[in-house]
XYZ file of N, CA and C in Angstrom:
714
model
N 101.891 123.739 85.537
C 100.327 123.695 85.455
C 99.824 124.953 84.702
N 98.540 125.099 84.422
C 97.959 126.018 83.559
C 98.584 126.400 82.323
N 99.241 125.335 81.755
C 99.805 125.525 80.350
C 99.218 124.128 79.516
N 99.873 123.918 78.386
C 99.424 122.996 77.544
C 100.532 122.016 77.297
N 100.324 120.811 76.451
C 101.587 120.127 76.209
C 102.509 120.705 75.411
N 102.411 121.601 74.663
C 103.730 122.340 74.107
C 104.531 123.099 75.100
N 103.863 123.471 76.312
C 104.756 123.960 77.191
C 105.602 123.046 77.719
N 105.121 121.577 78.027
C 105.601 120.537 78.793
C 106.713 120.093 77.887
N 106.513 119.914 76.639
C 107.454 119.464 75.588
C 108.483 120.117 75.591
N 108.491 121.569 75.966
C 109.698 122.550 75.509
C 110.541 122.648 76.791
N 110.314 121.889 77.770
C 110.786 122.060 79.144
C 111.289 120.818 79.528
N 112.167 120.663 80.501
C 112.650 119.213 81.150
C 112.337 119.284 82.557
N 112.566 118.319 83.388
C 112.410 118.292 84.814
C 112.938 119.392 85.702
N 114.085 119.571 85.159
C 114.884 120.670 85.857
C 114.281 122.140 85.887
N 113.686 122.293 84.580
C 113.085 123.474 84.341
C 111.776 123.625 85.271
N 111.178 122.441 85.382
C 110.008 122.398 86.455
C 110.485 122.939 87.928
N 111.530 122.094 88.034
C 112.259 122.288 89.571
C 112.471 123.783 89.747
N 112.932 124.324 88.859
C 113.448 125.843 88.895
C 112.122 126.857 89.225
N 111.098 126.376 88.785
C 109.906 127.271 89.187
C 109.546 126.968 90.545
N 109.613 125.424 91.027
C 109.505 125.357 92.506
C 110.270 125.868 93.244
N 111.751 125.746 93.075
C 112.916 126.374 93.650
C 112.810 127.943 94.091
N 112.128 128.452 93.076
C 111.803 129.976 93.269
C 110.685 130.274 94.340
N 109.847 129.619 94.125
C 108.634 129.600 95.021
C 109.435 129.338 96.589
N 110.092 128.408 96.582
C 110.372 127.815 98.067
C 111.510 128.906 98.763
N 112.256 129.510 97.900
C 112.991 130.586 98.404
C 112.155 131.863 98.928
N 111.217 132.107 98.084
C 110.269 133.273 98.508
C 109.576 132.889 99.541
N 108.892 131.530 99.962
C 108.191 131.302 101.112
C 109.205 131.272 102.316
N 110.453 130.772 101.952
C 111.614 130.512 103.231
C 111.884 131.937 103.675
N 111.994 132.963 102.795
C 112.248 134.308 103.385
C 111.313 134.847 104.166
N 109.796 134.581 104.243
C 108.900 134.968 105.144
C 108.484 134.250 106.291
N 109.005 132.808 106.121
C 108.737 131.912 107.392
C 110.089 131.212 107.795
N 110.198 130.925 109.201
C 111.220 130.235 109.537
C 111.200 128.731 109.222
N 110.081 128.159 109.154
C 110.054 126.707 108.787
C 108.890 126.712 107.641
N 109.406 125.616 106.733
C 108.476 125.369 105.448
C 108.243 124.026 105.379
N 107.093 123.638 105.113
C 106.869 122.184 104.960
C 106.487 122.124 103.418
N 107.006 121.373 102.804
C 106.751 120.822 101.376
C 105.945 119.841 101.095
N 104.845 119.982 100.184
C 104.201 118.723 99.869
C 103.812 118.729 98.368
N 103.452 117.704 97.825
C 102.959 117.540 96.508
C 102.052 116.213 96.410
N 101.315 116.253 95.315
C 100.293 115.201 94.919
C 101.378 114.503 93.638
N 101.412 113.207 93.585
C 101.804 112.509 92.440
C 103.129 112.724 92.357
N 103.273 113.413 90.753
C 104.637 113.603 90.680
C 105.278 114.592 91.636
N 104.324 115.725 91.995
C 104.572 116.617 93.039
C 105.357 116.330 94.132
N 104.817 114.771 94.774
C 105.393 114.225 95.851
C 106.982 113.939 95.777
N 107.248 113.529 94.517
C 108.588 113.261 94.228
C 109.387 114.347 94.027
N 108.842 115.579 93.602
C 109.345 116.626 93.454
C 109.791 117.294 94.816
N 108.896 117.058 95.751
C 109.074 117.451 97.092
C 110.215 116.889 97.640
N 110.379 115.688 97.332
C 111.743 115.053 98.072
C 113.214 115.740 97.285
N 112.946 116.012 96.027
C 114.286 116.641 95.422
C 114.247 118.162 96.006
N 113.261 118.627 96.297
C 113.436 119.917 96.977
C 114.101 119.706 98.329
N 113.726 118.888 99.130
C 114.383 118.501 100.330
C 115.854 118.023 100.115
N 116.317 117.621 99.138
C 117.650 117.158 98.942
C 118.468 118.289 98.420
N 117.680 119.149 97.662
C 118.680 120.370 97.211
C 118.691 121.502 98.465
N 118.178 121.391 99.417
C 117.883 122.488 100.406
C 118.078 121.499 101.900
N 119.225 121.219 102.169
C 119.355 120.304 103.490
C 119.179 121.160 104.774
N 118.401 120.743 105.675
C 118.329 121.494 106.796
C 117.312 122.601 106.710
N 116.807 122.807 105.551
C 115.908 124.146 105.392
C 114.255 123.749 105.208
N 114.038 122.388 104.919
C 112.631 121.724 104.698
C 112.253 121.231 106.335
N 111.230 121.612 107.016
C 110.710 121.154 108.219
C 109.926 119.603 107.988
N 109.653 119.404 106.905
C 108.798 118.189 106.779
C 108.279 118.245 105.270
N 107.948 116.670 104.862
C 107.366 116.527 103.520
C 105.831 115.890 103.924
N 105.026 116.458 102.896
C 103.767 115.888 102.991
C 103.449 115.184 101.473
N 103.535 114.069 101.491
C 103.626 113.118 100.286
C 102.281 112.476 99.944
N 101.523 112.908 98.847
C 100.285 112.314 98.694
C 100.287 111.634 97.374
N 99.981 110.166 97.442
C 99.891 109.392 96.147
C 101.153 109.525 95.291
N 102.509 108.953 96.134
C 103.611 109.301 95.500
C 103.753 108.452 94.221
N 104.234 108.964 93.174
C 104.362 108.478 91.915
C 105.727 108.049 91.493
N 106.226 107.188 91.939
C 107.702 106.493 91.449
C 107.441 105.413 90.310
N 106.459 104.938 90.023
C 106.116 104.015 89.154
C 104.609 103.768 88.778
N 104.147 103.993 87.588
C 102.693 103.766 87.274
C 102.461 102.221 86.970
N 101.794 101.823 88.206
C 101.281 100.541 88.452
C 99.960 100.283 89.078
N 99.103 101.197 88.773
C 97.848 101.124 89.585
C 97.028 100.201 88.655
N 95.882 99.734 89.187
C 94.977 98.888 88.494
C 94.410 99.268 87.136
N 94.391 100.540 86.869
C 93.753 101.110 85.698
C 94.726 101.359 84.659
N 96.173 100.902 84.962
C 97.122 101.481 84.084
C 97.388 99.951 83.116
N 97.663 100.144 81.663
C 97.795 99.191 80.906
C 98.917 98.294 81.319
N 98.679 97.171 81.218
C 99.627 96.152 81.827
C 101.101 96.054 80.912
N 101.146 96.715 79.993
C 102.458 96.904 79.153
C 103.218 98.008 79.622
N 102.776 98.863 80.531
C 103.527 100.162 80.986
C 104.636 100.008 81.605
N 105.137 98.766 81.963
C 106.319 98.574 82.453
C 107.398 98.587 81.245
N 107.115 98.453 80.019
C 107.855 98.920 78.891
C 108.134 100.000 78.482
N 107.533 101.059 79.190
C 107.599 102.459 78.812
C 109.202 102.881 79.182
N 110.153 102.585 80.054
C 111.321 103.163 80.201
C 112.260 102.461 79.020
N 111.730 101.364 78.616
C 112.619 100.935 77.300
C 112.372 101.750 76.182
N 110.939 101.804 75.742
C 110.458 102.862 74.714
C 111.238 104.059 74.782
N 111.288 104.608 75.860
C 111.868 105.923 76.076
C 113.476 106.046 75.481
N 114.208 104.836 75.594
C 115.280 104.853 75.224
C 115.701 104.488 73.639
N 114.547 104.114 73.073
C 114.695 103.986 71.593
C 114.476 105.282 70.848
N 115.505 105.359 69.929
C 115.643 106.615 69.179
C 114.220 107.065 68.374
N 113.767 108.128 68.815
C 112.544 108.938 68.582
C 111.187 108.191 69.186
N 111.584 107.388 70.124
C 110.527 106.623 71.044
C 109.472 107.537 71.486
N 110.384 108.750 72.060
C 109.420 109.750 72.742
C 108.456 110.504 71.922
N 108.838 110.613 70.804
C 108.012 111.085 69.694
C 106.933 110.484 68.943
N 106.884 109.333 69.201
C 105.789 108.394 68.582
C 104.808 107.784 69.578
N 104.788 108.101 70.781
C 103.982 107.632 71.836
C 103.219 108.904 72.645
N 102.176 108.703 72.934
C 101.482 109.743 73.931
C 100.598 108.671 74.920
N 100.041 109.341 75.995
C 99.505 108.432 76.924
C 97.991 109.400 77.295
N 97.008 108.909 77.153
C 95.955 109.408 77.429
C 95.237 109.147 78.701
N 94.637 110.296 79.381
C 93.892 109.703 80.710
C 92.683 109.120 80.336
N 92.275 108.307 81.232
C 91.209 107.452 80.768
C 90.343 107.176 82.194
N 89.045 107.046 82.295
C 88.281 106.872 83.358
C 88.985 105.802 84.342
N 88.968 106.039 85.863
C 88.153 106.996 86.337
C 88.937 108.267 86.807
N 90.013 108.493 85.927
C 90.751 109.640 86.051
C 91.220 110.033 87.653
N 91.507 108.848 88.207
C 91.970 109.015 89.830
C 91.019 109.662 90.654
N 89.699 109.256 90.381
C 88.670 110.162 91.224
C 87.449 108.935 91.550
N 87.292 108.742 92.600
C 86.225 107.696 92.827
C 84.708 108.285 93.000
N 84.879 109.392 93.496
C 83.392 110.332 93.645
C 83.071 110.575 92.197
N 82.102 109.871 91.944
C 81.582 109.909 90.578
C 81.248 111.301 89.933
N 80.425 112.181 90.894
C 79.941 113.354 90.606
C 81.167 114.243 90.167
N 82.152 114.389 90.997
C 83.331 114.924 90.832
C 83.974 114.533 89.721
N 84.321 113.206 89.241
C 84.868 112.674 88.054
C 84.235 113.245 86.901
N 82.884 113.400 86.915
C 82.235 113.731 85.675
C 82.703 115.532 85.177
N 82.728 116.245 86.506
C 83.289 117.564 86.298
C 84.482 117.709 85.773
N 85.315 116.621 86.380
C 86.891 116.839 86.041
C 86.941 116.417 84.523
N 86.146 115.326 84.201
C 86.262 114.818 82.711
C 85.701 115.898 81.935
N 85.074 116.721 82.317
C 84.272 117.708 81.086
C 85.470 118.743 81.148
N 85.923 119.032 82.196
C 87.263 120.226 82.180
C 88.215 119.772 81.648
N 88.783 118.637 81.389
C 89.981 118.156 80.864
C 89.671 118.144 79.425
N 88.481 117.678 78.968
C 88.158 117.769 77.548
C 87.943 119.082 76.887
N 87.793 120.012 77.607
C 87.701 121.356 77.297
C 88.922 122.235 77.590
N 89.894 121.636 78.216
C 91.246 121.978 77.989
C 91.731 123.009 79.251
N 90.757 122.858 80.454
C 90.930 123.670 81.517
C 92.094 123.092 82.488
N 93.258 123.165 81.979
C 94.481 122.350 82.746
C 94.497 123.095 84.289
N 94.281 124.197 84.241
C 94.467 124.731 85.842
C 93.618 124.129 86.901
N 92.324 123.518 86.302
C 91.658 122.845 87.069
C 91.646 121.486 87.277
N 91.997 120.995 85.965
C 91.929 119.443 86.108
C 93.016 118.712 85.303
N 94.113 119.476 85.182
C 95.165 118.919 84.489
C 94.843 118.364 82.931
N 95.848 117.734 82.275
C 95.829 117.639 80.808
C 95.416 116.194 80.675
N 94.619 116.258 79.446
C 94.097 114.767 79.024
C 95.094 113.877 78.771
N 96.103 114.486 78.057
C 97.127 113.607 77.216
C 98.296 113.759 78.032
N 99.387 112.965 77.939
C 100.732 113.195 78.264
C 101.583 112.716 77.344
N 102.508 113.675 76.648
C 103.203 113.296 75.324
C 104.591 112.309 76.039
N 105.232 111.595 75.110
C 106.313 110.723 75.501
C 107.442 111.681 76.105
N 107.908 112.933 75.681
C 108.763 113.732 76.235
C 108.663 113.998 77.672
N 107.379 114.236 78.159
C 106.921 114.203 79.359
C 107.051 113.432 80.301
N 106.896 111.919 79.723
C 107.023 110.852 80.292
C 108.395 110.652 80.546
N 109.247 110.949 79.690
C 110.631 110.599 79.734
C 111.260 111.612 80.864
N 111.116 112.745 81.081
C 111.538 113.631 81.839
C 110.993 113.178 83.436
N 109.756 112.505 83.489
C 109.241 112.160 84.957
C 109.964 110.753 85.130
N 110.663 109.964 84.278
C 111.381 109.043 84.715
C 112.873 109.304 85.013
N 113.320 110.305 84.329
C 114.536 110.824 84.665
C 114.524 111.540 86.139
N 113.487 112.182 86.469
C 113.294 112.783 87.835
C 113.242 111.770 88.851
N 112.768 110.745 88.418
C 112.442 109.506 89.485
C 113.760 109.007 89.725
N 114.685 108.679 88.752
C 115.950 107.863 89.084
C 116.663 108.795 89.783
N 116.861 110.026 89.480
C 117.541 110.990 90.480
C 117.048 111.045 91.914
N 115.734 111.087 92.126
C 115.382 111.254 93.448
C 115.583 109.896 94.139
N 115.384 108.794 93.345
C 115.667 107.384 94.142
C 116.847 107.228 94.720
N 117.953 107.784 94.032
C 119.191 107.579 94.613
C 119.630 108.544 95.710
N 118.636 109.581 95.723
C 118.941 110.610 96.963
C 118.179 110.423 97.904
N 117.204 109.455 98.183
C 116.145 109.127 99.087
C 116.650 108.823 100.430
N 117.842 107.796 100.502
C 118.459 107.744 101.821
C 119.097 108.818 102.441
N 119.332 109.970 101.707
C 120.134 111.022 102.343
C 118.995 112.224 102.751
N 117.838 111.999 102.478
C 116.814 112.848 102.807
C 116.450 112.481 104.221
N 116.970 113.365 105.310
C 116.617 113.059 106.770
C 115.210 113.540 107.448
N 114.500 114.369 106.578
C 113.309 115.183 107.267
C 112.148 114.486 107.512
N 111.506 114.491 108.535
C 110.279 113.918 108.830
C 109.186 113.864 107.362
N 108.369 112.762 107.176
C 107.645 112.673 106.101
C 106.473 112.151 106.509
N 105.277 112.540 105.860
C 103.908 112.018 105.820
C 103.580 111.542 104.449
N 103.203 110.216 104.466
C 103.099 109.285 103.272
C 101.758 108.900 103.306
N 100.753 109.421 102.354
C 99.329 109.324 102.537
C 99.248 108.634 100.859
N 98.354 107.389 101.204
C 98.291 106.493 99.683
C 97.199 105.886 99.913
N 96.164 105.476 98.738
C 95.052 105.055 98.993
C 95.500 103.441 98.412
N 94.807 102.632 99.201
C 95.077 101.192 98.702
C 94.135 100.750 97.549
N 93.183 101.795 97.235
C 92.484 101.515 95.723
C 93.210 102.484 94.677
N 94.373 102.847 94.638
C 94.880 103.948 93.941
C 94.954 103.473 92.315
N 94.117 103.983 91.599
C 94.132 103.286 90.213
C 95.419 103.837 89.344
N 96.278 104.678 89.697
C 97.291 104.921 89.004
C 98.606 104.540 89.495
N 98.860 104.434 90.709
C 100.080 104.135 91.444
C 99.628 103.205 92.707
N 100.000 102.022 92.595
C 99.773 101.162 93.620
C 100.538 101.625 95.077
N 100.301 100.904 96.239
C 100.650 101.140 97.412
C 102.169 100.697 97.363
N 102.801 99.960 96.442
C 104.086 99.779 96.336
C 104.990 101.087 96.501
N 104.273 102.044 95.619
C 105.079 103.468 95.673
C 105.307 103.949 97.483
N 104.226 103.732 98.131
C 104.288 104.241 99.527
C 105.332 103.367 100.434
N 105.181 102.234 100.057
C 106.064 101.062 100.835
C 107.450 101.420 100.428
N 107.775 101.629 99.079
C 109.079 102.077 98.696
C 109.836 103.278 99.414
N 108.837 104.291 99.649
C 109.192 105.451 100.331
C 109.414 105.266 101.792
N 108.671 104.456 102.308
C 108.852 104.020 103.652
C 110.182 103.385 103.950
N 110.630 102.601 103.028
C 111.648 101.875 103.085
C 113.214 102.361 102.896
N 112.892 103.477 101.959
C 114.348 104.051 101.434
C 114.487 105.384 101.899
N 113.451 106.130 102.461
C 113.701 107.622 102.866
C 114.598 107.597 104.006
N 115.437 108.489 104.158
C 116.414 108.446 105.340
C 115.926 108.915 106.495
N 114.828 109.847 106.513
C 114.402 110.138 107.888
C 113.159 109.339 108.270
N 112.517 109.837 109.358
C 111.118 109.014 109.886
C 110.205 109.498 108.864
N 109.266 108.422 108.732
C 108.408 108.461 107.999
C 106.916 107.676 108.736
N 105.899 108.685 108.404
C 104.392 108.296 109.127
C 103.845 107.810 107.604
N 103.428 106.537 107.444
C 102.833 106.122 106.271
C 101.503 105.709 106.862
N 100.413 106.248 105.911
C 98.988 105.968 106.369
C 98.253 105.721 105.154
N 97.808 104.386 104.882
C 96.871 103.957 103.725
C 95.495 104.235 104.084
N 94.920 104.966 103.088
C 93.234 105.118 103.129
C 92.657 104.321 102.281
N 91.504 104.328 102.479
C 90.448 103.498 101.674
C 89.317 104.431 101.019
N 88.329 103.986 100.284
C 87.410 104.714 99.657
C 87.630 105.842 98.869
N 88.751 105.680 98.156
C 89.336 107.069 97.347
C 90.399 106.400 96.420
N 90.646 106.914 95.252
C 91.560 106.602 94.322
C 92.645 107.787 94.230
N 93.382 107.786 93.062
C 94.768 108.524 93.203
C 94.509 109.915 93.557
N 93.570 110.588 93.190
C 93.566 112.080 93.764
C 92.987 112.183 95.112
N 93.748 111.854 96.041
C 93.260 111.701 97.430
C 92.904 113.229 97.998
N 93.406 114.367 97.377
C 93.344 115.667 97.946
C 91.980 116.256 97.640
N 91.263 115.397 96.785
C 89.983 115.973 96.415
C 88.876 114.912 96.339
N 89.460 113.684 96.547
C 88.356 112.724 96.421
C 87.483 112.265 97.770
N 86.995 111.356 97.999
C 86.033 111.279 98.917
C 86.850 111.258 100.519
N 88.086 111.017 100.534
C 88.790 111.019 101.881
C 89.444 112.347 102.039
N 89.040 113.562 101.172
C 89.943 114.690 101.256
C 89.838 115.118 102.696
N 88.647 115.366 103.593
C 88.879 115.656 104.731
C 89.722 114.920 105.775
N 89.744 113.641 105.772
C 90.774 112.914 106.373
C 92.405 113.381 106.187
N 92.575 113.525 104.702
C 93.860 114.000 104.295
C 94.291 115.359 104.778
N 93.233 116.421 104.973
C 93.518 117.360 105.549
C 93.843 117.222 107.119
N 93.174 116.457 107.687
C 93.275 116.463 109.306
C 94.663 115.790 109.306
N 95.117 114.832 108.645
C 96.338 114.148 108.903
C 97.433 115.139 108.410
N 97.223 115.959 107.568
C 98.262 116.878 107.232
C 98.571 117.966 108.365
N 97.307 118.328 108.807
C 97.417 119.303 109.459
C 98.031 118.903 111.345
N 97.658 117.714 111.323
C 98.188 117.130 112.599
C 99.651 116.886 112.515
N 100.211 116.538 111.513
C 101.649 115.935 111.160
C 102.345 117.518 111.242
N 101.850 118.526 110.482
C 102.531 119.973 110.726
C 102.545 120.398 112.340
N 101.442 120.047 113.097
C 101.510 120.595 114.505
C 102.435 119.875 115.160
N 102.693 118.531 115.038
C 103.576 117.689 115.548
C 105.071 117.940 115.211
N 105.221 118.600 114.248
C 106.636 118.678 113.700
C 107.111 120.282 113.596
N 106.075 121.157 113.882
C 106.335 122.636 113.796
C 106.978 123.122 115.064
N 108.101 123.842 114.988
C 108.741 124.246 116.261
C 108.517 125.788 116.308
N 107.743 126.414 117.327
C 107.582 127.824 117.453
C 108.833 128.587 117.806
N 109.288 129.667 117.173
C 110.433 130.463 117.216
C 110.215 131.513 118.226
N 111.203 132.376 118.703
C 111.023 133.471 119.503
C 110.308 134.578 118.775
N 109.756 135.154 119.648
C 108.643 136.232 119.276
C 109.474 137.354 118.856
N 110.545 137.454 118.929
C 111.514 138.539 118.344
C 111.800 138.400 116.952
N 111.604 137.317 116.207
C 111.724 137.266 114.989
C 110.841 138.112 114.115
N 111.054 138.345 112.801
C 110.129 138.998 111.916
C 108.859 138.496 112.045
N 107.690 139.189 111.645
C 106.287 138.917 111.381
C 106.233 137.568 110.450
N 105.755 136.444 111.076
C 105.518 135.319 110.412
C 106.730 134.341 110.064
N 107.736 134.764 110.644
C 109.043 133.902 110.475
C 109.017 132.771 111.537
N 108.065 132.911 112.563
C 108.087 131.580 113.558
C 107.004 130.602 113.321
N 106.209 131.046 112.089
C 105.091 130.307 111.851
C 105.609 129.454 110.678
N 104.895 127.937 110.704
C 105.224 127.283 109.586
C 104.450 127.487 108.403
N 105.043 127.304 107.287
C 104.307 127.733 105.970
C 104.597 126.199 105.149
N 103.406 126.201 104.331
C 103.393 124.858 103.592
C 103.257 125.371 102.152
N 104.250 124.756 101.247
C 104.462 124.842 99.813
C 104.028 123.716 99.275
N 102.816 123.813 98.432
C 102.139 122.424 97.711
C 102.533 122.337 96.249
N 102.889 121.233 95.887
C 103.010 120.897 94.478
C 102.052 119.920 93.909
N 101.508 119.977 92.638
C 100.671 119.257 92.243
C 101.380 118.352 91.400
N 100.399 117.247 90.398
C 100.962 116.445 89.669
C 101.222 116.978 88.399
N 101.848 116.372 87.508
C 101.988 116.858 86.278
C 100.785 116.469 85.390
């Protein structure tokens, strides 16, 4: 985040993970327990973090998990994307542009986000377009994570909107069926893909806080300052 498409095209998903890994290690040094969470692609990345650090992640908070772009606003031919990515030069001849409603049901907020995206304020609203190279990397990461899911044993909170315009509830159901640890899946209404800022954001906060409280284990007071307190590392979507 906070970059442009040229930054994304010059990197792969392993590079994205390296930035996440460094942050995770830093947070882990200060806290005995770390909960990792993310929105959209960030939810998938959070599972990869857990698979790379067995026994070190206290829990996962997964918002609008994106394993497949199959929401009601997505082009019906999107299922052909993986095939296009395998064609020589296929990644260089296509790009995907964000279109209304931009994952947001709240009309006032949607207007603000649309303006920010068109003005290139990626740190606040994300990018308006996604190039083929980036989509290819997302597919590659998803393929790796799907294979690892049964080995991920940590508790997970999976929140997904039944009105999600980008990724259908199939994604949440898939996580529930294949993740190796206990999964708490809750389906929301009256919001679209960006559940952390949309009309149900307060509900998302409440459910997340409750999940952390339920799964956090207080350590001895002899530990370094902050070591016994749970921390949350969050990841946003691409």
